[in-house]
mmCIF file of C-alpha atoms and ligand atoms in Angstrom:
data_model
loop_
_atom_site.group_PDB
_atom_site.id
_atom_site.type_symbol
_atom_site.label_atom_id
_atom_site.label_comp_id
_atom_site.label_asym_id
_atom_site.label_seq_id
_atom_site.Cartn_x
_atom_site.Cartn_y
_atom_site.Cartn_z
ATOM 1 C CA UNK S 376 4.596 -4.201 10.052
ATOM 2 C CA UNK S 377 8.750 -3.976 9.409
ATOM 3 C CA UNK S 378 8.598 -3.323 5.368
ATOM 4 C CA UNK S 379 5.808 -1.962 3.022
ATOM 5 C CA UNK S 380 5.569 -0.961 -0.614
ATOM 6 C CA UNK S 381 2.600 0.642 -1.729
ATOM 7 C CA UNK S 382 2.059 0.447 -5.070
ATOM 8 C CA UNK S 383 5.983 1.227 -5.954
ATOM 9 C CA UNK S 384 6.582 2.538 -9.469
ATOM 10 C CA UNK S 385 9.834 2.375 -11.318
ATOM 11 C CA UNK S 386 10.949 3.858 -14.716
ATOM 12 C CA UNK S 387 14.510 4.479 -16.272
ATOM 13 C CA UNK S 388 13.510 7.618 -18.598
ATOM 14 C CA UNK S 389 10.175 6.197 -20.777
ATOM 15 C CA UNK S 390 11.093 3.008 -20.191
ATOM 16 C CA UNK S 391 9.160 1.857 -17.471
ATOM 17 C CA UNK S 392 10.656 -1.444 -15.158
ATOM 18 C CA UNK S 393 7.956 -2.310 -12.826
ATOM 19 C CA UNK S 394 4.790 -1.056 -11.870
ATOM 20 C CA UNK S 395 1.786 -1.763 -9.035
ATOM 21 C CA UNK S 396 4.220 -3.232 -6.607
ATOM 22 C CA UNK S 397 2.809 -3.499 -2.974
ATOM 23 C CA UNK S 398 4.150 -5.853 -0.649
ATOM 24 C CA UNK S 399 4.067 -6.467 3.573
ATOM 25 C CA UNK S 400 7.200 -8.061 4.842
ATOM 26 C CA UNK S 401 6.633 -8.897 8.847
ATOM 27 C CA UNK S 402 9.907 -8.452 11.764
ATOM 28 C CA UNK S 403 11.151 -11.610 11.490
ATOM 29 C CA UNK S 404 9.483 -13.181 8.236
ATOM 30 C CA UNK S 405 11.891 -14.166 5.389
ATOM 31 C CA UNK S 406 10.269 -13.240 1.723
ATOM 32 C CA UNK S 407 11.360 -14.570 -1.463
ATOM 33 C CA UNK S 408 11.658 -12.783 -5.016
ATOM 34 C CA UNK S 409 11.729 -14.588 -7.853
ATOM 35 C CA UNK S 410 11.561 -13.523 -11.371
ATOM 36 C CA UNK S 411 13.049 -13.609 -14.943
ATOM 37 C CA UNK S 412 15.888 -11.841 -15.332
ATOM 38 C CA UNK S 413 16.040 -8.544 -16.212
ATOM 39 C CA UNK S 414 12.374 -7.659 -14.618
ATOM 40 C CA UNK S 415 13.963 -5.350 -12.002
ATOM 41 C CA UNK S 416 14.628 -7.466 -8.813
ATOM 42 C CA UNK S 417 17.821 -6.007 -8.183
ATOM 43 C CA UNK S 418 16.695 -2.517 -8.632
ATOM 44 C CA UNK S 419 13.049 -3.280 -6.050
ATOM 45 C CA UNK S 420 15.758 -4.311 -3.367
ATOM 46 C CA UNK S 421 17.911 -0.958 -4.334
ATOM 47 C CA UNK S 422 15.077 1.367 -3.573
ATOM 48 C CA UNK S 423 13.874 -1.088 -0.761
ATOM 49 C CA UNK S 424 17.993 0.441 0.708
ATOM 50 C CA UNK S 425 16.911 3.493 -0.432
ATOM 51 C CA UNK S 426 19.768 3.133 -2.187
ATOM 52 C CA UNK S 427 18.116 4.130 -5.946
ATOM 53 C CA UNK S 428 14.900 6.145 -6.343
ATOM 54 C CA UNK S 429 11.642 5.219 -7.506
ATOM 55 C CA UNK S 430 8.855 7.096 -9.779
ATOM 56 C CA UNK S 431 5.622 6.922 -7.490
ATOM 57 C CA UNK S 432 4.167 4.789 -4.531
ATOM 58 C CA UNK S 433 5.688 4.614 -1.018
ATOM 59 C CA UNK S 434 8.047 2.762 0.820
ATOM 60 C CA UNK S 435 7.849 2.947 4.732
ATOM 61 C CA UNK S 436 10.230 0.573 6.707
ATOM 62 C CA UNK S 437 9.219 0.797 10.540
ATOM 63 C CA UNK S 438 6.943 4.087 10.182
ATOM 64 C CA UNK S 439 9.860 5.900 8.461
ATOM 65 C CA UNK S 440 8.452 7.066 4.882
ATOM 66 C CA UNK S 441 11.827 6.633 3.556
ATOM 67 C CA UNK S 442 10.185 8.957 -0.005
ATOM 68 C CA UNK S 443 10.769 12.184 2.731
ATOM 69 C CA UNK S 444 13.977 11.487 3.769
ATOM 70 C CA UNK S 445 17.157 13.399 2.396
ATOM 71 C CA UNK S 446 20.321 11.883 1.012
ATOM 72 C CA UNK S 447 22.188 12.033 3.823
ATOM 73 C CA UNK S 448 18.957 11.018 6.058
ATOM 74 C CA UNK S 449 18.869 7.790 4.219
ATOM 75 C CA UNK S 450 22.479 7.011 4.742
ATOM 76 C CA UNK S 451 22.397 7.152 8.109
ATOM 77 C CA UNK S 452 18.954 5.205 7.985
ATOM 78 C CA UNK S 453 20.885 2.305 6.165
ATOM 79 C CA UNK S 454 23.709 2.547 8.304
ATOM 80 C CA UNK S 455 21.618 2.078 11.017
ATOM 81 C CA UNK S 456 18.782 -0.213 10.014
ATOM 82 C CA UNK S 457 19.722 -2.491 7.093
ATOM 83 C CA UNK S 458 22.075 -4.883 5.946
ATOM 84 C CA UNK S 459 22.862 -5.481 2.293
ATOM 85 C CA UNK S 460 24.500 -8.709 0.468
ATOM 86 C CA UNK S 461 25.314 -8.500 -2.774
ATOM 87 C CA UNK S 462 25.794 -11.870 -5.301
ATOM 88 C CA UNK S 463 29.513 -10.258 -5.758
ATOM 89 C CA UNK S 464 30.163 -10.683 -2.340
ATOM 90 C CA UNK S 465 31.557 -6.653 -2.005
ATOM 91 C CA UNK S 466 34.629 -7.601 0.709
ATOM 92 C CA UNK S 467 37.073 -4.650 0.774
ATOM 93 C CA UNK S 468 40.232 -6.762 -0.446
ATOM 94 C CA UNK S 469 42.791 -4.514 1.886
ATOM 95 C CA UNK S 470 41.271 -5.256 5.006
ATOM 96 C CA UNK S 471 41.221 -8.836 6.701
ATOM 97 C CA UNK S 472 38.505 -10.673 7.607
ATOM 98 C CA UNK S 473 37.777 -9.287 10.913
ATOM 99 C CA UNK S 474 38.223 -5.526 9.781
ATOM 100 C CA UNK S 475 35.312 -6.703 7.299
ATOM 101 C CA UNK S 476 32.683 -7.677 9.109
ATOM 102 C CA UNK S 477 33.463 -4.978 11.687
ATOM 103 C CA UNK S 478 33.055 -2.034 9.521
ATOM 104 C CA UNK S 479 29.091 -1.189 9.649
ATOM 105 C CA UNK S 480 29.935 -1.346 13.686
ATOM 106 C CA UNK S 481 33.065 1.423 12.752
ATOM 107 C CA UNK S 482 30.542 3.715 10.896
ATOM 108 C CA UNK S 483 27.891 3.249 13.882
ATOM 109 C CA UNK S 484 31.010 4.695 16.027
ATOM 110 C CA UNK S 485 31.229 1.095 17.425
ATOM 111 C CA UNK S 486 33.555 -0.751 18.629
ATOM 112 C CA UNK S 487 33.039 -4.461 19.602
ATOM 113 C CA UNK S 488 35.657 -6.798 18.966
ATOM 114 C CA UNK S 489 33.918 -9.488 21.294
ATOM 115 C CA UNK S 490 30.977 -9.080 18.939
ATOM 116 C CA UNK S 491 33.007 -9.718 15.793
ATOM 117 C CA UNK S 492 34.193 -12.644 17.045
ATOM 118 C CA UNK S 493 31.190 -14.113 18.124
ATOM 119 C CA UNK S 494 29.160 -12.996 14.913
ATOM 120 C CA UNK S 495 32.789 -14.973 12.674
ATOM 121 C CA UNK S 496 31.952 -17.877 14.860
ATOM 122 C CA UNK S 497 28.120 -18.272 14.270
ATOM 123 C CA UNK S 498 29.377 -18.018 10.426
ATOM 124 C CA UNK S 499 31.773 -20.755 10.257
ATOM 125 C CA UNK S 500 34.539 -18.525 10.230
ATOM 126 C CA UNK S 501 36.125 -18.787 13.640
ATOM 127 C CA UNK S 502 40.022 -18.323 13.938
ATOM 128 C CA UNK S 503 39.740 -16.682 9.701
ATOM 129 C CA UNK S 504 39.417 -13.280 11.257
ATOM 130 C CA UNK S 505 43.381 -12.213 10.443
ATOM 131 C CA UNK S 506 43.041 -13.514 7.072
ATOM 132 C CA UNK S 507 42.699 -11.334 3.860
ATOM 133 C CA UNK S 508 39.781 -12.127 1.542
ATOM 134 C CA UNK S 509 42.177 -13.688 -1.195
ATOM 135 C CA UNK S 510 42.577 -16.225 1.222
ATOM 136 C CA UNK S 511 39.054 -17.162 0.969
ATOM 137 C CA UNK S 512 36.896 -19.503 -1.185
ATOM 138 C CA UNK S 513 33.897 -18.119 -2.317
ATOM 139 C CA UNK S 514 31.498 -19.989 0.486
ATOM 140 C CA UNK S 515 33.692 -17.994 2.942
ATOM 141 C CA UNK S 516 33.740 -14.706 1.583
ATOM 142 C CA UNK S 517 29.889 -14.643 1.584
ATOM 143 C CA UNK S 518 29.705 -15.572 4.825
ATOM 144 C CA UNK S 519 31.826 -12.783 5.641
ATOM 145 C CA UNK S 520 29.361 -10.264 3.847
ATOM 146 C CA UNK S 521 26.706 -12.164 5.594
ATOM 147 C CA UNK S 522 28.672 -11.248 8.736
ATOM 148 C CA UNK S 523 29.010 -8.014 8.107
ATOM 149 C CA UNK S 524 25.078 -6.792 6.781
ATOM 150 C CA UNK S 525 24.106 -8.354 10.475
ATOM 151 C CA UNK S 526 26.643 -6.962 12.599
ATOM 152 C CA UNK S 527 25.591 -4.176 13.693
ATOM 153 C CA UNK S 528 21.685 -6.219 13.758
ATOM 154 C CA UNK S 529 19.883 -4.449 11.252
ATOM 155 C CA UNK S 530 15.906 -4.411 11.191
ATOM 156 C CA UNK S 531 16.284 -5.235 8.006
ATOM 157 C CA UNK S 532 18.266 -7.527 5.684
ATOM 158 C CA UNK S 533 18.231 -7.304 1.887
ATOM 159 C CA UNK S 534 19.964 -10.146 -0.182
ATOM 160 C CA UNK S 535 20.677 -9.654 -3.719
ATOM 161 C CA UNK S 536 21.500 -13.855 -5.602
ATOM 162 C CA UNK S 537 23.539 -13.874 -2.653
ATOM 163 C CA UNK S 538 24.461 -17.930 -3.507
ATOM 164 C CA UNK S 539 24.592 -17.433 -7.473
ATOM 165 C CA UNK S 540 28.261 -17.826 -7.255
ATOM 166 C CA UNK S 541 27.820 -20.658 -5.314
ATOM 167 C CA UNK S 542 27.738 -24.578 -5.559
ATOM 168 C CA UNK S 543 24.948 -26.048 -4.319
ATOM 169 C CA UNK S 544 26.140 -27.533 -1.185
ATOM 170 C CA UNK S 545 28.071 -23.993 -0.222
ATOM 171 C CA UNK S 546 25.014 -22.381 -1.562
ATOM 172 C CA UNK S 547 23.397 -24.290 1.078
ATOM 173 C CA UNK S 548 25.310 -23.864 3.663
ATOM 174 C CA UNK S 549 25.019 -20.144 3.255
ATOM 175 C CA UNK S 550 21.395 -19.745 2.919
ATOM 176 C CA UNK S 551 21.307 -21.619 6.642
ATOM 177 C CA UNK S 552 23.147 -18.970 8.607
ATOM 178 C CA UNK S 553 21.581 -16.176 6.536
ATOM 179 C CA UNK S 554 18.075 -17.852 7.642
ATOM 180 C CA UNK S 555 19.792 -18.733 10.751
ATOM 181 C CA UNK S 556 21.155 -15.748 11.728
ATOM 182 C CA UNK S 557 17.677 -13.351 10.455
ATOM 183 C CA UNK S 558 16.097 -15.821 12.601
ATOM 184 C CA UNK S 559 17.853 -15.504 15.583
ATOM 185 C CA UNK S 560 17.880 -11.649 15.596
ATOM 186 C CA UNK S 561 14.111 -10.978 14.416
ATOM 187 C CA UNK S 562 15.222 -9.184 11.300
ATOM 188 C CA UNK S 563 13.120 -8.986 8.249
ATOM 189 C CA UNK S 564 14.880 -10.771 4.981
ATOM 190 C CA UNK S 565 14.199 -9.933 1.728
ATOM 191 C CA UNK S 566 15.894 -12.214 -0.629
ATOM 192 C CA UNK S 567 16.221 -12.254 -4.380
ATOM 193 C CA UNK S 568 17.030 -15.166 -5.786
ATOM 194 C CA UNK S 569 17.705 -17.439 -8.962
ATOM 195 C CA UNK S 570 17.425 -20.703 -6.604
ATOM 196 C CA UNK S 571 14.395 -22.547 -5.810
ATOM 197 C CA UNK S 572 16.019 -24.261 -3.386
ATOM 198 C CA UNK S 573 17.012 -20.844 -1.426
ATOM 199 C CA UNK S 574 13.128 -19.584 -2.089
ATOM 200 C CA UNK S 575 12.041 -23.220 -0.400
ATOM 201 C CA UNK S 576 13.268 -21.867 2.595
ATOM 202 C CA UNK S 577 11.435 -18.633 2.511
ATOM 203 C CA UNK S 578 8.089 -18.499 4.867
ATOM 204 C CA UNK S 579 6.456 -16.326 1.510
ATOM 205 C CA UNK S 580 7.664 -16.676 -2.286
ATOM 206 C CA UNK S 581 6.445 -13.644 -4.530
ATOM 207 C CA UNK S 582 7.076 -13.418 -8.249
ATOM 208 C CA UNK S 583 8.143 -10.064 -10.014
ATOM 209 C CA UNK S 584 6.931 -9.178 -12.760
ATOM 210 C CA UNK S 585 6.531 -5.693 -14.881
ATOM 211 C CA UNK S 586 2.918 -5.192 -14.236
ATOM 212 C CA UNK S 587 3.379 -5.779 -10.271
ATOM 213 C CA UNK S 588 4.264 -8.594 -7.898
ATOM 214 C CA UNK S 589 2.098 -11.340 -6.609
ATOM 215 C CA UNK S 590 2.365 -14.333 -4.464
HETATM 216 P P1 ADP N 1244 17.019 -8.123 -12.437
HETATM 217 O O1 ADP N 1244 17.771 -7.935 -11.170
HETATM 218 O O2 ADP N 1244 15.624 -8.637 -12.246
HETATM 219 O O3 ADP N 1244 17.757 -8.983 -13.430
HETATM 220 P P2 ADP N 1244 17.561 -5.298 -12.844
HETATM 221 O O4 ADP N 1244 16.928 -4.645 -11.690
HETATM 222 O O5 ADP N 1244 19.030 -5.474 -12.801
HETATM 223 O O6 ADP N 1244 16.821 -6.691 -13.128
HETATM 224 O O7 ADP N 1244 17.211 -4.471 -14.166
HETATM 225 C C1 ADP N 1244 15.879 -4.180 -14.536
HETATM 226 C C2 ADP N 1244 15.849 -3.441 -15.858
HETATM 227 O O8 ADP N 1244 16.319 -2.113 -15.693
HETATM 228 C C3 ADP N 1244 16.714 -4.081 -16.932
HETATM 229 O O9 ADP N 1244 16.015 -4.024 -18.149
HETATM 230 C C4 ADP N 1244 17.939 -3.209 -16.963
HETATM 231 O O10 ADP N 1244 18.509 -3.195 -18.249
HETATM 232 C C5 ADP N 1244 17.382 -1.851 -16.588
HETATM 233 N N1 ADP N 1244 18.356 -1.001 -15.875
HETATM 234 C C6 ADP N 1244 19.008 -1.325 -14.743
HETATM 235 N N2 ADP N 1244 19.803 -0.314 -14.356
HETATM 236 C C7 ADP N 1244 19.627 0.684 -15.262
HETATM 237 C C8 ADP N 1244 20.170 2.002 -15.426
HETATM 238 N N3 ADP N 1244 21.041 2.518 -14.535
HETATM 239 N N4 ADP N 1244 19.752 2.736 -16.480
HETATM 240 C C9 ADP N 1244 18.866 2.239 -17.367
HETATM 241 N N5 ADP N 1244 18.324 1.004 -17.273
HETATM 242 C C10 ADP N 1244 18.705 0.244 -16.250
HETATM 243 MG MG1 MG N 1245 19.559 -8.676 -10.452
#
């Protein structure tokens, strides 16, 4: 089993968010989040990063209890095992296109410009690599964060409304080589989303809500 949450509890101050939330996400399985806004979606896939903390429960990702794991343990965790997109796409503007999507390889010590290239192409973005990101439409410049969270072919890949600046037909597009791409390296995607049309393609569609999560 890739990703579990046992019984994950999460409160800013008294206030609690959500509570009782247990999940199983498989290598290679693609789950779906859906919920109203505001119910904490965005802060389950933070602490799924390890990227925010959480009140009680567990979350283990591939037998690492990442609960026991110091600040700087987690970093290098995320670095090496997970791949975020955000909806707000997150593309350092100063650096082109290429210089994007290789960073996570940079911080790995990593260099692979044959990789790059090949991971641009299997995005759509062939030949874009020398451009900056204002040169981009929107459609582009999430494929080029969807580049860049599999790069470096993380175990696991979390994706925040990654097509709610979208249209639908880019929106599309985008969810294939996200799906595409998991697919292709066995990753485990967990996927908040908005869209029914982007949870359609999920193999498992769970709703959050504040007293847990349920399928
Ligand atoms: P969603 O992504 O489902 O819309 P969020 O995870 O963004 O929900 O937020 C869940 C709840 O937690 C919201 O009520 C939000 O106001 C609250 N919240 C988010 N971040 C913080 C914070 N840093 N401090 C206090 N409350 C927060
Ligand atoms: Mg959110």
């Amino acid at each position: 089993m890739s990703l579990q949450l046992d019984d994950v509890t999460k409160r800013y101050g008294d206030t609690p968010v959500f509570a009782h939330v247990s999940l199983e996400a498989a290598q290679g399985e693609f789950v779906a989040i859906i919920g109203e806004s505001g119910v904490g979606k965005s802060t389950l896939l933070n602490c799924m990063a390890a990227l925010d903390t959480w009140d009680s429960g567990r979350i283990v990702h591939d037998g690492i209890d990442l609960g026991t794991l110091g600040d700087e343990q987690r970093a290098l965790w995320r670095r090496r095992a997970v791949g975020f997109v955000f909806q707000a796409f997150h593309v350092l503007p100063h650096l082109d296109v290429a210089q994007n999507v290789a960073l996570p390889l940079m911080l790995l010590g990593q260099e692979e410009p044959a990789r790059v290239q090949a991971m641009l192409a299997a995005v759509g973005l062939e030949g874009l690599g020398a451009r900056l990101p204002q040169q981009l439409s929107g459609g582009q410049l999430q494929r080029v964060a969807i580049a860049r969270a599999l790069i470096h072919r993380p175990a696991l890949l979390l994706a925040d409304e990654p097509t709610g600046n979208l249209d639908p037909t880019t929106a599309s597009r985008v969810m294939d080589v996200l799906v595409e791409q998991t697919r292709s390296h066995g990753a485990t995607l967990v996927l908040v989303t908005h869209s029914e049309a982007a949870a359609a393609r999920a193999d498992r569609v769970l709703r959050l809500a504040a007293d847990g999560i349920r399928g």
